[in-house]
Coordinates of C-alpha atoms and ligand atoms in Angstrom, one line a residue:
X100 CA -2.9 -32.9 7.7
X101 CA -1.4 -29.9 9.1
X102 CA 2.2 -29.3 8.2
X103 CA 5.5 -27.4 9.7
X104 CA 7.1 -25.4 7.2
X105 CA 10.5 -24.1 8.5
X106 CA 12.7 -21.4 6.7
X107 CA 15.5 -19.0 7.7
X108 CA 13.2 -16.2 6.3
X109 CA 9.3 -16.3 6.9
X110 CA 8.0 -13.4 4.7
X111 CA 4.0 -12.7 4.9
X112 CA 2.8 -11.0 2.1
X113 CA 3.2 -11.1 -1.7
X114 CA 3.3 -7.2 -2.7
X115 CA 6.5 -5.5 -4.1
X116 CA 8.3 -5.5 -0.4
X117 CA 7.6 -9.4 0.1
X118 CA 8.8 -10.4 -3.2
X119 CA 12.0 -8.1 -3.3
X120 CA 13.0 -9.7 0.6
X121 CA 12.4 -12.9 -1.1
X122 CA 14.6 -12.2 -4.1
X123 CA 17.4 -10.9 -1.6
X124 CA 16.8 -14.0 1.4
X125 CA 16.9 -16.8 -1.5
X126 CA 20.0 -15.3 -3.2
X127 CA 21.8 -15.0 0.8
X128 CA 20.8 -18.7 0.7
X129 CA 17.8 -17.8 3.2
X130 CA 15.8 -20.7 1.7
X131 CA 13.2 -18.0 2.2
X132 CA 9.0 -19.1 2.1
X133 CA 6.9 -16.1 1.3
X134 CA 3.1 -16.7 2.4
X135 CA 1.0 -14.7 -0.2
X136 CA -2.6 -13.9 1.4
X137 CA -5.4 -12.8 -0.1
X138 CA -3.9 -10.9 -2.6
X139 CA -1.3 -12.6 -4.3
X140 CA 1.2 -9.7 -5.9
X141 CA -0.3 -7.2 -3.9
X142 CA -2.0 -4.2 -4.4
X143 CA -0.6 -3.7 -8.2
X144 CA -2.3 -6.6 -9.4
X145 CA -5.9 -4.0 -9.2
X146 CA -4.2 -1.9 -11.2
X147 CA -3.7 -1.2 -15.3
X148 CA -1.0 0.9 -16.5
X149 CA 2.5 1.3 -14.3
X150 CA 4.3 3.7 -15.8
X151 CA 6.8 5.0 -12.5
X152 CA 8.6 1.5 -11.7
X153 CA 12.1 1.7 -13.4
X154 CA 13.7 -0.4 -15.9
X155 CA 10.3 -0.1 -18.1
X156 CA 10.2 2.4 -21.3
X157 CA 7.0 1.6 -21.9
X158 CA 3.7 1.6 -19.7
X159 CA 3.3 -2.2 -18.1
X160 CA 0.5 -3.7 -16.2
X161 CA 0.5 -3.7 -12.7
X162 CA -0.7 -7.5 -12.9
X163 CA 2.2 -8.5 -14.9
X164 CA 5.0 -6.5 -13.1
X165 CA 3.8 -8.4 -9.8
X166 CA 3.8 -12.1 -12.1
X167 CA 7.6 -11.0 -13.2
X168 CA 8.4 -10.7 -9.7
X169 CA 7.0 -13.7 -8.1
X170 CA 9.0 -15.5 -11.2
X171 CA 12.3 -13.5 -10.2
X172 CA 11.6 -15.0 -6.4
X173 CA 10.6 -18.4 -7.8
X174 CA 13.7 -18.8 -9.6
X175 CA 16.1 -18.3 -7.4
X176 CA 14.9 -20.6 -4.6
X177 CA 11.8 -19.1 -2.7
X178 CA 8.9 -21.1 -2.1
X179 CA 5.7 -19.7 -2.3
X180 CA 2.4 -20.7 0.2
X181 CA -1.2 -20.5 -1.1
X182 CA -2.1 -19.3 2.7
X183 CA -3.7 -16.4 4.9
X184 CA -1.6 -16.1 8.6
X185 CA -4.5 -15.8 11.1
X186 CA -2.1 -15.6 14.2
X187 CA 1.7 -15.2 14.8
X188 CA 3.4 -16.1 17.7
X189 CA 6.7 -13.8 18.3
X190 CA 7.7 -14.4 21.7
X191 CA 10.1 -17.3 21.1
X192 CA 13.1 -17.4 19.4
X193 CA 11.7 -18.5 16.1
X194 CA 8.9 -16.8 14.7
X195 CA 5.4 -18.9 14.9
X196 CA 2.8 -17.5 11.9
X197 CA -0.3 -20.0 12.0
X198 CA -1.9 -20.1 8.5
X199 CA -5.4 -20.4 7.6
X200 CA -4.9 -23.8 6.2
X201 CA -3.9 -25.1 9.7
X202 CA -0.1 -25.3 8.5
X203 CA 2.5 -23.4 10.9
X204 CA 5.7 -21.8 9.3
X205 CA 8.6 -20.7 11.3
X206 CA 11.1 -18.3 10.9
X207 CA 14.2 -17.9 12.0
X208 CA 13.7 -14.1 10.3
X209 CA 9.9 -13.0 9.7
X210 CA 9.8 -9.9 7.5
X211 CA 6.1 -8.5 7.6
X212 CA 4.9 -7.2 4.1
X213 CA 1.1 -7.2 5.0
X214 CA 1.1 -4.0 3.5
X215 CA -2.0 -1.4 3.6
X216 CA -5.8 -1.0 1.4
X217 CA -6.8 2.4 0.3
X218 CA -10.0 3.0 2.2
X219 CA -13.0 3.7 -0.3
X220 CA -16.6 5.0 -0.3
X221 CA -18.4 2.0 -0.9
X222 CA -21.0 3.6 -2.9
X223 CA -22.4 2.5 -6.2
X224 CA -20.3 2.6 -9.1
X225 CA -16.5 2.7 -7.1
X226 CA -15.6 -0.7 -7.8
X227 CA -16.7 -0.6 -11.3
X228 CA -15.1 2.6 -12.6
X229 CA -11.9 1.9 -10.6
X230 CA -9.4 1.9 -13.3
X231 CA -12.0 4.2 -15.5
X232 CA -12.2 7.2 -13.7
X233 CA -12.1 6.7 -9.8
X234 CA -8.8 5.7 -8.5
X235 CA -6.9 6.1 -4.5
X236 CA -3.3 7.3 -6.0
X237 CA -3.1 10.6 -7.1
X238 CA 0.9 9.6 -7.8
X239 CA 0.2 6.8 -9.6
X240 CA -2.6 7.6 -11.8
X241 CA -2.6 11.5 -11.9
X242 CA -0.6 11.8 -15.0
X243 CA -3.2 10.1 -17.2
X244 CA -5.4 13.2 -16.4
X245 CA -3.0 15.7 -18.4
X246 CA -5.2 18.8 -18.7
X247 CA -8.3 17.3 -17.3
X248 CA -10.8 17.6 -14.8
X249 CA -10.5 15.6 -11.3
X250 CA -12.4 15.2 -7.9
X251 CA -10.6 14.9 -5.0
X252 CA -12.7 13.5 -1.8
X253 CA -11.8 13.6 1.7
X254 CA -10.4 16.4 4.2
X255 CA -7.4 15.0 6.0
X256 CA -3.6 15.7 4.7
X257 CA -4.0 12.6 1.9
X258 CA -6.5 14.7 0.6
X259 CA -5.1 18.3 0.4
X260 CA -1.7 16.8 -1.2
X261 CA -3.6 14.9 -3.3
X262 CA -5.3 17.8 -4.8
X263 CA -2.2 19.7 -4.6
X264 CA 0.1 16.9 -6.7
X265 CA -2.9 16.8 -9.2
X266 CA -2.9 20.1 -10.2
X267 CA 0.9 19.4 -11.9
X268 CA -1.6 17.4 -14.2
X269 CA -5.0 18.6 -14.2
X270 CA -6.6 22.1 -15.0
X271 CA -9.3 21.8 -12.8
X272 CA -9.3 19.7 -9.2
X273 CA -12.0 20.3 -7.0
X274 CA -12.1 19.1 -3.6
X275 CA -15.1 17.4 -1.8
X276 CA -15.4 17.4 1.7
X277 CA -18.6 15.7 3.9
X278 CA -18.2 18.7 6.1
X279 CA -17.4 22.4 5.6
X280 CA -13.4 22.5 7.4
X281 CA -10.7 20.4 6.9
X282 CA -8.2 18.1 9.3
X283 CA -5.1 18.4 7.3
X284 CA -2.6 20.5 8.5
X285 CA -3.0 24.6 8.3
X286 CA 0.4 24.8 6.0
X287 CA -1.2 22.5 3.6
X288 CA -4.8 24.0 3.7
X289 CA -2.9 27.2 3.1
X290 CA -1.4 26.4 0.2
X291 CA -4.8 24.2 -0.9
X292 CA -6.6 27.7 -1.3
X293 CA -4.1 29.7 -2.6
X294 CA -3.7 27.2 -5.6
X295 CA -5.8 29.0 -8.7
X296 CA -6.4 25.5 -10.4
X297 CA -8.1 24.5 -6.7
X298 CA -12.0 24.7 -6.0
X299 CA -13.6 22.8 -2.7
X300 CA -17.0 21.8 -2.4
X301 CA -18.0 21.7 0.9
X302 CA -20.7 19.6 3.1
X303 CA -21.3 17.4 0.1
X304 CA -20.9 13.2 -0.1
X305 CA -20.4 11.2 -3.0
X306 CA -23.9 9.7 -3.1
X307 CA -22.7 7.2 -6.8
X308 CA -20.4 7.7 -9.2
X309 CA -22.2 7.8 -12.5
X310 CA -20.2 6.4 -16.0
X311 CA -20.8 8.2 -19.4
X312 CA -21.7 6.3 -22.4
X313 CA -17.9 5.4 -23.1
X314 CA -18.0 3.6 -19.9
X315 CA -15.4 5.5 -18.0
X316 CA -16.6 8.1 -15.3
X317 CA -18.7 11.3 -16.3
X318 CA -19.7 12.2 -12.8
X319 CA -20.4 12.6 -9.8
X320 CA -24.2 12.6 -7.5
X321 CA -23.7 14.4 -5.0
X322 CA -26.1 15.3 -1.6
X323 CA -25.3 17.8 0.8
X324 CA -25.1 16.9 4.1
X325 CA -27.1 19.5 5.9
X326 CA -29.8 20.0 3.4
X327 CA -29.8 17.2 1.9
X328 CA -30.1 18.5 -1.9
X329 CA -28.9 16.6 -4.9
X330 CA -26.6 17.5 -7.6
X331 CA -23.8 16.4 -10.0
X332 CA -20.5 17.0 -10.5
X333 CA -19.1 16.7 -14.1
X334 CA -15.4 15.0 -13.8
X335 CA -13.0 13.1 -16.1
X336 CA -11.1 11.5 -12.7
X337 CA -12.3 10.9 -9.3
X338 CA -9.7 10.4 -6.7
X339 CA -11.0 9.0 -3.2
X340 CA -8.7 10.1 -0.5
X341 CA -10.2 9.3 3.0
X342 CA -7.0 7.2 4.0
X343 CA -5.5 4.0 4.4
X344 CA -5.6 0.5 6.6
X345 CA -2.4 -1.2 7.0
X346 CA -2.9 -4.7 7.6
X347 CA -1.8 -5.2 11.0
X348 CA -4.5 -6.7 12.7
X349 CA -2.3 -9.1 13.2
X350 CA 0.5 -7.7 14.9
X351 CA -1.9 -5.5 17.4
X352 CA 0.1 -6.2 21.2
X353 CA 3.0 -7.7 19.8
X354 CA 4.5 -5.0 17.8
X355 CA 4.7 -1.1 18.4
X356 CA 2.3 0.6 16.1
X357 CA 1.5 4.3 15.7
X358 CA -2.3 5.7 16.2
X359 CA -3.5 4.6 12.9
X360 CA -2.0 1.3 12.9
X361 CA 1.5 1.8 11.2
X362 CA 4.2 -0.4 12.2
X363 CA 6.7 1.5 13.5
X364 CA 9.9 0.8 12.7
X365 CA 13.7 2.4 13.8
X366 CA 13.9 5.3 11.1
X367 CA 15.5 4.6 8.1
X368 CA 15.7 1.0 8.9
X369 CA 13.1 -1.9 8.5
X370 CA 13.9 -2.7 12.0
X371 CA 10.7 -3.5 14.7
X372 CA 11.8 -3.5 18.1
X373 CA 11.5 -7.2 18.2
X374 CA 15.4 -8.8 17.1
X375 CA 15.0 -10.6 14.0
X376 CA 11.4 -9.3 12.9
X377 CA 11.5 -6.0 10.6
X378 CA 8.4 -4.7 8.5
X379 CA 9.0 -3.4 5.0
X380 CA 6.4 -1.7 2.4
X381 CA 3.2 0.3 2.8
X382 CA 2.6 -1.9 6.4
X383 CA 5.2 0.8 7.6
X384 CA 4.8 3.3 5.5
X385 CA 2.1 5.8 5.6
X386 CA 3.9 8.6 3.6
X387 CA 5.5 6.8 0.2
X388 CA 3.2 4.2 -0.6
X389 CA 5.1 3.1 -3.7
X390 CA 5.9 0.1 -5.6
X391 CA 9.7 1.0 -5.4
X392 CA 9.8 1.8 -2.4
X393 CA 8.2 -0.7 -0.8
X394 CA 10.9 -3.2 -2.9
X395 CA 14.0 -0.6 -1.3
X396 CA 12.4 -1.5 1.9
X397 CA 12.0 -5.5 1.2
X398 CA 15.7 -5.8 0.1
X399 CA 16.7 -4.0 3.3
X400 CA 14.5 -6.0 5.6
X401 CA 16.0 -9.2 3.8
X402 CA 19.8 -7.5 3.9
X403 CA 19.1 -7.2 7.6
X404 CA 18.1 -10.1 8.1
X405 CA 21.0 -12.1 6.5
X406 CA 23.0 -10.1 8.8
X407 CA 21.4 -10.7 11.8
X408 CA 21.3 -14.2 11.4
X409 CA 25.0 -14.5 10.5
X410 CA 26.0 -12.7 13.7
X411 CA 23.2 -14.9 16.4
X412 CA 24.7 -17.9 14.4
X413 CA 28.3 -16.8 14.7
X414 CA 27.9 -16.2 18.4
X415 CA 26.6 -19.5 19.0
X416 CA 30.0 -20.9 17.5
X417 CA 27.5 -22.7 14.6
X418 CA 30.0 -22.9 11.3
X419 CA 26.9 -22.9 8.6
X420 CA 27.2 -19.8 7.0
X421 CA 24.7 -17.4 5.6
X422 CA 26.0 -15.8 2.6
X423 CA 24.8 -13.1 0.0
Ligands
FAD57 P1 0.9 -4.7 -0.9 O1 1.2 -4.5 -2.4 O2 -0.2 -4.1 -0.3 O3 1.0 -6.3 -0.6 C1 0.6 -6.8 0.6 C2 0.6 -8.3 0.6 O4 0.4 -8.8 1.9 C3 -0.5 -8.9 -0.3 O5 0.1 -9.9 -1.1 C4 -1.4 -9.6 0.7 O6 -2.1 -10.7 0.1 C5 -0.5 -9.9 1.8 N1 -1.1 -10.1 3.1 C6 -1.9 -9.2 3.8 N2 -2.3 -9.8 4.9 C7 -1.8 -11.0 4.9 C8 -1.9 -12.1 5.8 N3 -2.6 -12.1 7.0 N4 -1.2 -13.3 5.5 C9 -0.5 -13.4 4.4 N5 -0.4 -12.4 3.5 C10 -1.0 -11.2 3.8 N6 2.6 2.3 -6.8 C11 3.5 2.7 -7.7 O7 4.7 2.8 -7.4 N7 3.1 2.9 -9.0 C12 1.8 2.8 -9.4 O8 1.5 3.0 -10.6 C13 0.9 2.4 -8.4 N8 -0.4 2.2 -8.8 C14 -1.3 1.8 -7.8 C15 -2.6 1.6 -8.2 C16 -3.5 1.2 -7.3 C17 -5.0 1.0 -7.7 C18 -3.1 1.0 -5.9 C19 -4.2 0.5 -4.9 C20 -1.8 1.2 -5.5 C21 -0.9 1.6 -6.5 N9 0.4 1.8 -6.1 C22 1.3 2.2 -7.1 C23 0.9 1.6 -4.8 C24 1.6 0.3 -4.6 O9 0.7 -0.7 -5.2 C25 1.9 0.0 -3.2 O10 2.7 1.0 -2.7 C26 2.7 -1.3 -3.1 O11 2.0 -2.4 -3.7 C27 3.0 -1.7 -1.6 O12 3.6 -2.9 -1.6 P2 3.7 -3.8 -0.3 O13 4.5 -5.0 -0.7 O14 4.1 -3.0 0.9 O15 2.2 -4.2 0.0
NAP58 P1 -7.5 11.1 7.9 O1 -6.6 12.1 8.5 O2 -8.1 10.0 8.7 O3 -8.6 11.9 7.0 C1 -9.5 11.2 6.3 C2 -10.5 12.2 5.7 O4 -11.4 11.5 4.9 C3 -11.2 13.0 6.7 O5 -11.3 14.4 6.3 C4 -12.6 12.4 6.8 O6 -13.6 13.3 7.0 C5 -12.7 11.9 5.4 N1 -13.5 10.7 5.3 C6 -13.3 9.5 6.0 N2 -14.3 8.6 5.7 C7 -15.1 9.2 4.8 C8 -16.3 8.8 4.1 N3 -16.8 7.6 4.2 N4 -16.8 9.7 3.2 C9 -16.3 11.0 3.1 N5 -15.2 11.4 3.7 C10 -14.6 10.5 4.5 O7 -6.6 10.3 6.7 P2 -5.4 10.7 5.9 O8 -5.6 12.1 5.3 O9 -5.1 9.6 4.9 O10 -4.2 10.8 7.0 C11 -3.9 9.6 7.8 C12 -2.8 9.9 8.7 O11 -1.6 10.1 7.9 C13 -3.0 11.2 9.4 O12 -2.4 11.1 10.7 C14 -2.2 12.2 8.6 O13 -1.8 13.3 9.4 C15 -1.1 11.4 8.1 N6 -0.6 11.9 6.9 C16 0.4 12.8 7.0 C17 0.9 13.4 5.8 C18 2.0 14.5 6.0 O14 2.4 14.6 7.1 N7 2.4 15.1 5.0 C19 0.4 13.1 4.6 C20 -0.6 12.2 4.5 C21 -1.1 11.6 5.7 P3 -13.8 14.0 8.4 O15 -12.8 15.0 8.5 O16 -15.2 14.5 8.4 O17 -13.6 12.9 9.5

């Protein structure tokens, strides 16, 4: 039977940014419920080594980071849902998310943390050499490619600084692009083929990514797109760079997004222009994309929060207090 969960803090999404409003809301006595989707911990739990979050000499695992966390949230009083929201109703004064399962939470907060998917090729090979060779963060993986050579694919401005920020690593990044110019800005193009370490390969698409005999990637087949001629690109890394989803179908009428489907929030705040609501993490975030980040932006959604709901309850004379 379907049931009404109610909190002060309805948080969608179980990444870094969900579970660090969490931590905040349940230690401000937010009582807060975090509903965890599809991926439960986020994007870090397809991940191996972490070696950029601090408080960590070592290298961790993404997948255990994202366990710690939900822990941290656990223990101090959040409750976690085994749900997907399929609809959310904002136009009240608490916030309606429907869930998958039927069950309806409401908020009296709702921070959104549905964060974003790195678009890939789809082409034989991807999925099984991510994590061996092809990867969609140049920031989080280009250090393991110290004097290596790597791929970049894709022609927007991900792209170009992606090729850019690997060559503090690599010796050799080569740039593939389906067609022979480039979107990204002129400034960055500029600076793409002044770099010596920087080759492009134009007209060309990733036709499979090919493993070598260790397992990890060796190369890549490439076909050109006018003539249609095969070839192969030797490579230690492959980094795909065609851009990124956030996940806000959801949200689409009821919340100001940009062109390519950000949230957009007040700058420098998690703030949407709904009272109440904020979005924190890579949902609003198309430049950063980081673990920590996306945690900064969860505590301030949930710092917010707490302080919005002190002052509605305050001016409606109610004596409960919300404290941090
Ligand atoms: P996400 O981690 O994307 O979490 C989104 C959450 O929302 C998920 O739990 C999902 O299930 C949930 N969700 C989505 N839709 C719904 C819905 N309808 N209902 C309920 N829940 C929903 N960053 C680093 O700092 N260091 C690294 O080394 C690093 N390595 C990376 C490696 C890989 C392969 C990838 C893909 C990313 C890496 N990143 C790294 C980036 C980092 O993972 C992201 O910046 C970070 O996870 C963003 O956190 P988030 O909480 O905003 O969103
Ligand atoms: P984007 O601008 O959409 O560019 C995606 C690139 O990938 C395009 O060159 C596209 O090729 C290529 N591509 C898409 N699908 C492909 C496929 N299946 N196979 C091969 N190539 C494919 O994405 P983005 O670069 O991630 O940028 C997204 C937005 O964020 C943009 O508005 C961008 O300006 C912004 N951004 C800004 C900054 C900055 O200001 N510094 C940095 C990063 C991103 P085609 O060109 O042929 O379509």
């Amino acid at each position: 039977m379907a049931t009404t969960h109610k909190t002060r803090m309805l948080i969608i999404g179980s990444g870094p940014a969900g579970l660090s409003a969490a931590i905040y809301g349940a230690r401000a006595g937010m009582e807060p419920i975090v509903v965890q989707g599809l991926q439960p911990g986020g994007q870090l739990t397809i991940t191996t080594d972490v070696e950029n979050y601090p408080g960590f000499r070592e290298v961790i695992q993404g997948p255990w980071l994202m366990q710690e966390m939900q822990a941290q949230a656990e223990h101090v009083g959040t409750r976690m849902m085994w749900d997907t929201i399929t609809n959310v109703d904002l136009s009240g004064d608490t916030f309606v998310a429907t869930g998958d399962s039927g069950d309806l939470y409401e908020g009296d907060t709702l921070v959104i943390a549905t964060g974003a998917q790195a678009k890939w090729l789809g082409v034989p090979g991807e999925q099984e050499l991510s994590g061996k060779g092809v990867s969609a963060c140049a920031t989080c993986d280009g250090f393991f490619y110290r004097g290596k050579k790597v791929v970049v694919i894709g022609g927007g401005n991900t792209a170009v600084e992606e090729a850019l920020y690997l060559t503090n690593h690599a010796t050799e990044v080569v740039l593939v692009h389906r067609r022979d110019s480039l979107r990204s800005e002129k400034i960055l193009q500029d600076r793409l083929f002044a770099h010596p370490k920087i080759t492009t390969v134009w007209n060309k698409k990733v036709d499979r990514f090919l493993a070598g005999e260790n397992g990890a990637l060796r190369a890549l087949a490439l076909i050109d797109t006018e003539t249609g001629e095969q070839s192969e690109l030797l490579a230690d890394g492959a980094f795909v760079a065609i851009g990124h989803a956030p996940a806000t179908e959801l949200f689409k009428g009821k919340l100001a997004m940009d062109d390519t489907g950000y949230l957009i929030v007040e700058a420098g705040t998690p703030k949407t222009e709904i009272p109440g609501v904020y979005a924190a993490g890579d949902v609003s975030d198309h430049v950063y994309r980081q673990a920590i980040t996306a945690a900064g932006a969860g505590c301030m959604a949930a710092l917010d929060a707490e302080r919005y709901l002190a002052e509605k309850l305050h001016l409606a004379g109610i004596t409960e207090t919300v404290q941090g």
